[in-house]
Coordinates of C-alpha atoms in Angstrom, one line a residue:
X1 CA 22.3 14.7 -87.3
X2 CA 20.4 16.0 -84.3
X3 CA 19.6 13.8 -81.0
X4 CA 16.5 14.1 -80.0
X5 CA 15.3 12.6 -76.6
X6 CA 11.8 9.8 -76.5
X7 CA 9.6 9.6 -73.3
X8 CA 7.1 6.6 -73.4
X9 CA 5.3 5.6 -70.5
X10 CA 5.0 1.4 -70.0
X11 CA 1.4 1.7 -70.8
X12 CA 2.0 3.1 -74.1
X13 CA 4.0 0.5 -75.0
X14 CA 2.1 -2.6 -74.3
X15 CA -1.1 -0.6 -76.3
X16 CA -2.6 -2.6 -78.9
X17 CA -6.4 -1.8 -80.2
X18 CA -8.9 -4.8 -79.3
X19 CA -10.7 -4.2 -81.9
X20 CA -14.6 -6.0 -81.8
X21 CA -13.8 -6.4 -78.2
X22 CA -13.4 -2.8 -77.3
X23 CA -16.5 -2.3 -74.7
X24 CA -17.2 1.0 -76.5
X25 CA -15.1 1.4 -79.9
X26 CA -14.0 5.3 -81.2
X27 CA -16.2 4.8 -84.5
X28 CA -19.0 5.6 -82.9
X29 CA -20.7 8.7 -81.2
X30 CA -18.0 11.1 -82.4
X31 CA -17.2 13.5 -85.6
X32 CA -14.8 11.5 -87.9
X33 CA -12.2 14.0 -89.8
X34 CA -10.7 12.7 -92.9
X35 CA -7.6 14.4 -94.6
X36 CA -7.7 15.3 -98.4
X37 CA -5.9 12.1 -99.9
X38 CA -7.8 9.4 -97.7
X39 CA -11.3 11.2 -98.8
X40 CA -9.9 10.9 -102.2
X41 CA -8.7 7.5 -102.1
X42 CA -12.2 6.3 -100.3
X43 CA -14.1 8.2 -103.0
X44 CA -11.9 7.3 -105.8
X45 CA -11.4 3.4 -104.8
X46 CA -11.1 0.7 -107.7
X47 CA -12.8 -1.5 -105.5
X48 CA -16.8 -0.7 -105.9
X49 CA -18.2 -1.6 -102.4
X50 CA -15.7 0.6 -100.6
X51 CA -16.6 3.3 -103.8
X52 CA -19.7 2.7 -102.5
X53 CA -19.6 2.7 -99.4
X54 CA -17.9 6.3 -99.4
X55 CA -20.3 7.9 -101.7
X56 CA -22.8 7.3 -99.1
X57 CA -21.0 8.0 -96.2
X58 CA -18.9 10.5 -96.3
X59 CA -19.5 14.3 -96.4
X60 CA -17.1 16.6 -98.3
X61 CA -16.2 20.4 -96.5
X62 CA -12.9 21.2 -97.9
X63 CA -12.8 23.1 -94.1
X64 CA -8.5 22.4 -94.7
X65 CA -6.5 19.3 -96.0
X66 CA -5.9 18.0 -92.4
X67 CA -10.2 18.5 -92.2
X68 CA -11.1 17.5 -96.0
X69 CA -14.0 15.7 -95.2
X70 CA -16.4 13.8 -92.7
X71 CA -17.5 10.5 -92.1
X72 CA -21.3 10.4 -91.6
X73 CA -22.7 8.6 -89.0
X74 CA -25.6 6.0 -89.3
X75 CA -28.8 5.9 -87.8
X76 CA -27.8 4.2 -84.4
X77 CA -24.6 6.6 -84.6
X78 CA -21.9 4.2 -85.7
X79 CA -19.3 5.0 -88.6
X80 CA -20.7 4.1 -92.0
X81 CA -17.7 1.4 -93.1
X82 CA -18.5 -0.8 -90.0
X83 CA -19.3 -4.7 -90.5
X84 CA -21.5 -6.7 -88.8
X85 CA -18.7 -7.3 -86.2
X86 CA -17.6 -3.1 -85.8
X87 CA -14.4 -4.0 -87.8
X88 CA -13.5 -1.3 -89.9
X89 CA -14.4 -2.5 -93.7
X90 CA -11.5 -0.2 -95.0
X91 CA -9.5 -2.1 -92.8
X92 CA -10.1 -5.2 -94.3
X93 CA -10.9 -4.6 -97.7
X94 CA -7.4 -2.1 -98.5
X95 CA -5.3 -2.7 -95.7
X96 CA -3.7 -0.9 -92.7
X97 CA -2.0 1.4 -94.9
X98 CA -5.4 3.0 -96.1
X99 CA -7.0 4.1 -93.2
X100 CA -6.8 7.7 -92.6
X101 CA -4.3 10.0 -90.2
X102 CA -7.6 9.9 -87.7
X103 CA -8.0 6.5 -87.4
X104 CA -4.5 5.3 -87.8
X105 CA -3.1 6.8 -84.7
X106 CA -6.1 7.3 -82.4
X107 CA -5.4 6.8 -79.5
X108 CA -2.0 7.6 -79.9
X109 CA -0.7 11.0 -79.1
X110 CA 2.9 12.4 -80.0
X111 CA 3.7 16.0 -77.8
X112 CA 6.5 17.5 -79.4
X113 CA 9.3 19.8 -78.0
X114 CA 12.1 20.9 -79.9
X115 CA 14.6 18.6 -78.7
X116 CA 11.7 16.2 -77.0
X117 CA 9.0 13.9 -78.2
X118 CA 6.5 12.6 -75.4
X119 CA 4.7 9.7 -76.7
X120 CA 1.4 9.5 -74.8
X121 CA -2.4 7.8 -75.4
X122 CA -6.0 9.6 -74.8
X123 CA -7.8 8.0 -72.1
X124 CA -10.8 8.4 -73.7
X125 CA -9.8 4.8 -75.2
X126 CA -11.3 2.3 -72.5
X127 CA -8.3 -0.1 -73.2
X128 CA -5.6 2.8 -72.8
X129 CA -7.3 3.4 -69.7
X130 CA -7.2 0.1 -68.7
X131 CA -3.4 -0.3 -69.7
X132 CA -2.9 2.8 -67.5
X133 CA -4.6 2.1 -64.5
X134 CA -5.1 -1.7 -63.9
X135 CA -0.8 -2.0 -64.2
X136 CA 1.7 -1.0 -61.3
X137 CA 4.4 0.0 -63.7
X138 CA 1.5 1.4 -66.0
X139 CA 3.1 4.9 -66.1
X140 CA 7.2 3.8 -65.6
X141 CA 8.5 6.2 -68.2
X142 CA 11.5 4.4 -70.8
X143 CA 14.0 7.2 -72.3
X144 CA 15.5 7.1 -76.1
X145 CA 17.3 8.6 -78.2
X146 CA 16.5 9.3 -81.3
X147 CA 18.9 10.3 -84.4
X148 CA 16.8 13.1 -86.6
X149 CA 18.1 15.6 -89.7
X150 CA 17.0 18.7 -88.0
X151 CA 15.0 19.2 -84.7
X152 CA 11.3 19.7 -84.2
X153 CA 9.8 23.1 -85.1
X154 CA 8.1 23.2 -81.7
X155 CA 9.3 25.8 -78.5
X156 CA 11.9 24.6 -76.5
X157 CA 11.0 22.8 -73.5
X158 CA 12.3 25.0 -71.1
X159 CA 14.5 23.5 -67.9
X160 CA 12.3 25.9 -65.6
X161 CA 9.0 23.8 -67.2
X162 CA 11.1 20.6 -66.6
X163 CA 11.7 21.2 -63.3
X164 CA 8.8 22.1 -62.2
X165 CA 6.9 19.1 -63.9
X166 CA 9.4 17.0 -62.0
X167 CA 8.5 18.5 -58.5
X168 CA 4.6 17.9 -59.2
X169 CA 5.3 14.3 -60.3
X170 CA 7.3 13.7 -57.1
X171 CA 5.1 15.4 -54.7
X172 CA 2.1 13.2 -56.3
X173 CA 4.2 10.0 -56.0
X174 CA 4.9 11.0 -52.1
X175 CA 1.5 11.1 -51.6
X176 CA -0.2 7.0 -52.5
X177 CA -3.7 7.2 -52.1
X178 CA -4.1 10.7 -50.3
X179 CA -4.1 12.7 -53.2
X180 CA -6.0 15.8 -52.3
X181 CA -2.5 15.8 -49.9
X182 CA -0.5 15.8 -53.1
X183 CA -2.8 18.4 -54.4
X184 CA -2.4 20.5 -51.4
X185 CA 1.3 20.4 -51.5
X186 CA 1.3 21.8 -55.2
X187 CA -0.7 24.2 -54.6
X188 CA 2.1 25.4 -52.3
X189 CA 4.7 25.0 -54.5
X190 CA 2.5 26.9 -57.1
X191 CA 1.9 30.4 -54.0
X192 CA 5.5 30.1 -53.7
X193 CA 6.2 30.3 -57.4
X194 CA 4.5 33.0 -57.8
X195 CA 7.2 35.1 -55.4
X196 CA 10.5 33.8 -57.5
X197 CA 11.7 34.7 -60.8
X198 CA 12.7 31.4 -62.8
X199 CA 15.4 33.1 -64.3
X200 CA 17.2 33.7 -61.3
X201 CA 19.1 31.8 -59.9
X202 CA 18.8 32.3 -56.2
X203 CA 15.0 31.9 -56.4
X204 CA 15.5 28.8 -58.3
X205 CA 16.9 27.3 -54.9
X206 CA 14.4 29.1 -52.7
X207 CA 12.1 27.0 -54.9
X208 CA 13.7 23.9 -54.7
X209 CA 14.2 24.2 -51.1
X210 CA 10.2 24.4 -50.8
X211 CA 9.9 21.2 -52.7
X212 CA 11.8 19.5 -50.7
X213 CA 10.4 20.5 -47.2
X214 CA 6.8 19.8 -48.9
X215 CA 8.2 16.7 -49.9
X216 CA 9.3 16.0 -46.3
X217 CA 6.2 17.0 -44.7
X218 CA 4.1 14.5 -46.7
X219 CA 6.3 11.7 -46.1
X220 CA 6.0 12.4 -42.0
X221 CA 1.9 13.0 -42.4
X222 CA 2.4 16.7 -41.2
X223 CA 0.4 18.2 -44.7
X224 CA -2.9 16.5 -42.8
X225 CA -2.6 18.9 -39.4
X226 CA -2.1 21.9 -42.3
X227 CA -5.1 21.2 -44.3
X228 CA -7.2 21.0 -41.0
X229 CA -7.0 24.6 -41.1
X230 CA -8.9 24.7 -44.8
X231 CA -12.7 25.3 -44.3
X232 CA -14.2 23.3 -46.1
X233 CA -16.9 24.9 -48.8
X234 CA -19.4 22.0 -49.7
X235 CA -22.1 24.2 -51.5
X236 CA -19.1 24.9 -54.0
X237 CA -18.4 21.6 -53.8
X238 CA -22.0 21.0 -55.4
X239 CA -22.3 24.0 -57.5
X240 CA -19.2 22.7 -59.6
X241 CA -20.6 19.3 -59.8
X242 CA -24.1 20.3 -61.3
X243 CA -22.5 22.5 -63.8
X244 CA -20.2 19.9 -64.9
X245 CA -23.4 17.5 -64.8
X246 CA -25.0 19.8 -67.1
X247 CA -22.0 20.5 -69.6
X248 CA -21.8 16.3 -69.8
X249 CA -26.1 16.2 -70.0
X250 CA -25.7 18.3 -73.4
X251 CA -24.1 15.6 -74.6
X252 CA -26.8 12.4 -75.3
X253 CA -25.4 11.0 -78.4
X254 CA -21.5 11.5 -77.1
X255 CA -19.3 8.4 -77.1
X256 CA -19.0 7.4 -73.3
X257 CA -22.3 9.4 -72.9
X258 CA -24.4 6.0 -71.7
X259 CA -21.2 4.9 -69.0
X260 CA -20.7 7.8 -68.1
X261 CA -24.6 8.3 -67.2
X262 CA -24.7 5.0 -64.9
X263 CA -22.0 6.3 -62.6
X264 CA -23.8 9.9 -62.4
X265 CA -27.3 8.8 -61.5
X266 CA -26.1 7.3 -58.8
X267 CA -24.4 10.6 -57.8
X268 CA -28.3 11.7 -58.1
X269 CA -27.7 15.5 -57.7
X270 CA -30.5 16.1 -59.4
X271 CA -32.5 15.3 -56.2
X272 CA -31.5 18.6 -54.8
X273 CA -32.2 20.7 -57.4
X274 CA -35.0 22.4 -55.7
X275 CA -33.5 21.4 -51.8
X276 CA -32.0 24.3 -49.7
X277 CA -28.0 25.5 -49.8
X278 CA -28.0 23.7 -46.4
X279 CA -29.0 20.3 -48.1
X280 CA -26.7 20.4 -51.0
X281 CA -23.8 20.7 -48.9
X282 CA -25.0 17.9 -46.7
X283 CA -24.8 15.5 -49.1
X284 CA -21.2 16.9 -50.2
X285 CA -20.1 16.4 -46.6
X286 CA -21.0 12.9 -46.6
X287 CA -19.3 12.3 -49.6
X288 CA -16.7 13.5 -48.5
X289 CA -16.6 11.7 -45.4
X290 CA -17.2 8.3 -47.3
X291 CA -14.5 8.7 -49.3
X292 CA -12.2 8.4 -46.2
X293 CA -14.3 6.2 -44.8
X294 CA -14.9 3.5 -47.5
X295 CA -13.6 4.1 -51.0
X296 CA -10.1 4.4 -49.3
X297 CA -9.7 1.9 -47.8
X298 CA -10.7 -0.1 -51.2
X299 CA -8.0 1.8 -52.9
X300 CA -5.5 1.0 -50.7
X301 CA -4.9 -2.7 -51.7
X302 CA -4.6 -1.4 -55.4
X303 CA -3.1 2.6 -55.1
X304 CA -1.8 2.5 -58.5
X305 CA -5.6 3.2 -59.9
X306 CA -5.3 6.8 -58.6
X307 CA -1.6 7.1 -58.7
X308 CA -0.9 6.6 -62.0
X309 CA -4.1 8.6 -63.2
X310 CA -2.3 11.6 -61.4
X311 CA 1.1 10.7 -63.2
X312 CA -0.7 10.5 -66.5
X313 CA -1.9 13.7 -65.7
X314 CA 1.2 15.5 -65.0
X315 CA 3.1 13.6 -67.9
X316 CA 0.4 14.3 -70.6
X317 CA -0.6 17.7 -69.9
X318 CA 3.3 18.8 -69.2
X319 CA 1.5 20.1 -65.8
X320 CA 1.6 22.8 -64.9
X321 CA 2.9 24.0 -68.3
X322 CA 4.1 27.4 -68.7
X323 CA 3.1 28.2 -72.0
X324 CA -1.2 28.1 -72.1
X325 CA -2.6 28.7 -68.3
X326 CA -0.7 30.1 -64.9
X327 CA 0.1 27.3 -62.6
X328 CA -2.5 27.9 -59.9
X329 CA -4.9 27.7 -62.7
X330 CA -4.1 24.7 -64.0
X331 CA -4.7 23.0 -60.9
X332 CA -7.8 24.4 -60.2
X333 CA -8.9 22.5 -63.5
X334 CA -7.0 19.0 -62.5
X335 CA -8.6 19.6 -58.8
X336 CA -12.1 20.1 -60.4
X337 CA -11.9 17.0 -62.6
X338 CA -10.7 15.0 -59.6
X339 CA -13.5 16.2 -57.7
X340 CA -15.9 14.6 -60.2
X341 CA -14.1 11.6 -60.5
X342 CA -14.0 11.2 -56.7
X343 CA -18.0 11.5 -56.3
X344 CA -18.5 8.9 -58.5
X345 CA -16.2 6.3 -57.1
X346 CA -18.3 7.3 -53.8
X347 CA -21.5 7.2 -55.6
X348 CA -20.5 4.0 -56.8
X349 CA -19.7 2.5 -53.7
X350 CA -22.5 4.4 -51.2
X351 CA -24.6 2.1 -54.2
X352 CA -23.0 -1.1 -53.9
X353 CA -20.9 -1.1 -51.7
X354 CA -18.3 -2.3 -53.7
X355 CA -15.3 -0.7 -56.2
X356 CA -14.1 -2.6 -59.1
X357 CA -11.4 -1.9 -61.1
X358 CA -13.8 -1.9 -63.9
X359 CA -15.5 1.4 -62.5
X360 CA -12.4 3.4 -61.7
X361 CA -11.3 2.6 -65.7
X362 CA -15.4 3.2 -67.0
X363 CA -15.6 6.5 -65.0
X364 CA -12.3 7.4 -66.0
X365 CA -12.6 6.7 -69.5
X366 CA -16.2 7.8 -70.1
X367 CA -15.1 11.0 -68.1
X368 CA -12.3 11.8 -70.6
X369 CA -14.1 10.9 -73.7
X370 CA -16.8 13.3 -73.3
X371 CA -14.8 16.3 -71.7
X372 CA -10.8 16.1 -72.9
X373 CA -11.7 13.9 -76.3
X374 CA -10.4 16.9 -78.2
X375 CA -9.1 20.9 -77.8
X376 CA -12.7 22.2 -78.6
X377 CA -13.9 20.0 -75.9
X378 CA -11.3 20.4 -73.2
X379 CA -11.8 24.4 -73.7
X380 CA -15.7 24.2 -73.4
X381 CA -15.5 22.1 -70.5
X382 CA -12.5 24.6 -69.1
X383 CA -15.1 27.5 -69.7
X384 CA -17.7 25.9 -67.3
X385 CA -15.1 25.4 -64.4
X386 CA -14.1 28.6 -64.7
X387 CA -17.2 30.0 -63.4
X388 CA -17.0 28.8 -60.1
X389 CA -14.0 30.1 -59.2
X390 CA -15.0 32.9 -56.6
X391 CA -12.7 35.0 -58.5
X392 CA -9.5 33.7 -57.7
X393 CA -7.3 30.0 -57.9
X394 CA -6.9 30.0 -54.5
X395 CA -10.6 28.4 -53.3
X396 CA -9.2 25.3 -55.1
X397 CA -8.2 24.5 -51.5
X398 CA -11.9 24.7 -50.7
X399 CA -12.1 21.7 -52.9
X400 CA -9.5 19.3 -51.3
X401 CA -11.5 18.9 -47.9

């Protein structure tokens, strides 16, 4: 037997779906993939109304096993085998055991590593995000071990990726509220990286020793005097945030497409479209000075609403993995999403004056569901970041200010 180590976070624990009291349910406003023997079983049923029902709603492609078919969607673009109440009617009518690989574990993610398993949920699930983000211990991480025949057929999970997922997730942690502090001091750790070799031994500990003198300078408040020195660049600063706008605006019928909305027109960047450069970055500087100014103080009473969004970050990506994009790349994405995210929860409160835990779990939510609901998604939205890099990582610091 082989021992294989389990990492689930509290939040992941304690999920259970809600059902016809999700606020925005996942049969609805998305492709539906069915694998070969549910399709089969739907379409094959010895009970008529659910023969029935799959005859008219679901669409046969035979693109692989895993993709045999697809649900349709109705006219006000909810899955077919919904009731009256938008419980599932194969649910009900063949039991928990019938529903397909899709909707049986959504939200539930599994990340596998050889000798690993990291059990995680997509926040693209309004009551995952809620679990997540309304809880203190939301993202306390329990460790098992589990008793297998062989071990997964996944890459090892290297002790250079472990380590340095460690460091992020500490340096984050150092940080509370401040997270563009957090952010900053990664971004060090990430320049330094690029001068050691992983493999050796000596660099290792030049590494380490880094970490820790980052890790000292946030607890003292010295990473604020350093980041003075950062120019700030507000017209990039708006040029990212219109182009992710209009990556989210091509989306209408997208599930968290209508939340998602609310929180952007109060952004209103639209209202510059035609205004000068000089404008644009105006209203980025205010932003930005509102969010020190206003939203954190709001935060402060609560900090595990930001907090354990960055954990869940680090966690569920396996940041800044190794294996798909370079480090400094990697958190030029996570600094670009935050940067979003951040304008709203101004936007929001410049509005109302007011920040609920409600909005930080709708913009959060809304956010994920229509940019990181799947790999297709994630890489199109990647693609659209990308192009306001100023050819190089590094003007991610332009972001943090």
């Amino acid at each position: 037997m082989k021992t294989l180590t389990l990492f689930e976070p509290q939040f992941v624990e304690k999920f259970a779906c809600v059902g016809s009291a999700c606020p925005e349910h996942c049969c609805g406003g998305w492709n539906i993939q069915l694998d070969k023997k549910s399709a089969n079983r739907y379409l094959q049923a010895k009970r008529i109304d659910i023969r029935a029902l799959a005859t008219e709603h679901i669409s046969v492609t035979k693109k692989s096993v895993a993709n045999w078919a697809q649900i349709k969607l109705d006219a006000s673009g909810q899955c077919g085998f919904l009731d009256e109440k938008k419980l599932c009617k194969i649910h009900a009518g063949l039991g928990a055991s019938a529903l397909s690989h899709t909707c049986s574990t959504y939200p539930r993610v599994s990340i596998q590593k050889r000798r690993d398993e990291f059990n995680t949920l997509t926040l693209s699930c309004p009551e995952a995000a809620r679990l997540l983000l309304t809880h203190p211990d939301g993202m306390q991480v329990q460790e098992k071990q589990l008793l297998r025949q062989l071990f997964n057929s996944a890459p090892e999970y290297q002790d250079a990726e472990k380590l340095l997922n460690l460091m992020c997730s500490l340096l984050m942690a150092k940080c509370g509220v401040q997270v563009e502090q957090g952010l900053y001091a990664i971004a060090l750790l990430c320049l330094k990286l690029d001068k050691v070799s992983l493999d050796n031994a000596d660099d290792v500990a030049q590494l380490e020793n880094t970490f820790l003198a980052l890790s000292d300078s946030l607890e003292k408040g010295e990473v604020v005097a350093h980041m003075h020195a950062i120019e700030p660049h507000y017209l990039l600063h708006y040029a990212l945030l219109n182009n992710m706008q209009h990556f989210i605006q091509l989306r209408p019928g997208s599930r968290g497409f209508a939340t998602f909305s609310r929180y952007l027109q109060l952004l209103n960047l639209d209202a510059l479209q035609d205004q000068d450069d000089a404008s644009k970055s105006q209203l980025m500087a205010e932003n930005s000075l509102l969010w020190q100014q206003k939203v954190l103080p709001l935060l402060q009473d609560s900090p595990w609403l930001i907090g354990n969004y960055f954990q869940y970050r680090i966690y569920h990506d396996r940041f800044p993995s190794l294996t798909s994009r370079e480090p400094l790349s990697a958190l030029y994405l996570l600094t670009s999403e935050w940067l979003m995210i951040k304008n709203l929860l101004v936007a929001q409160v410049k509005s109302t004056g007011e920040l609920s835990q409600d909005d930080v779990v709708n913009i959060i939510y809304s956010f994920h569901s229509l940019t990181k609901h799947n790999k297709q998604a994630s890489d199109n939205f990647y693609m659209h970041i990308d192009a306001f890099k100023m050819n190089d990582n590094i003007s991610l610091l332009h972001l943090l200010k």
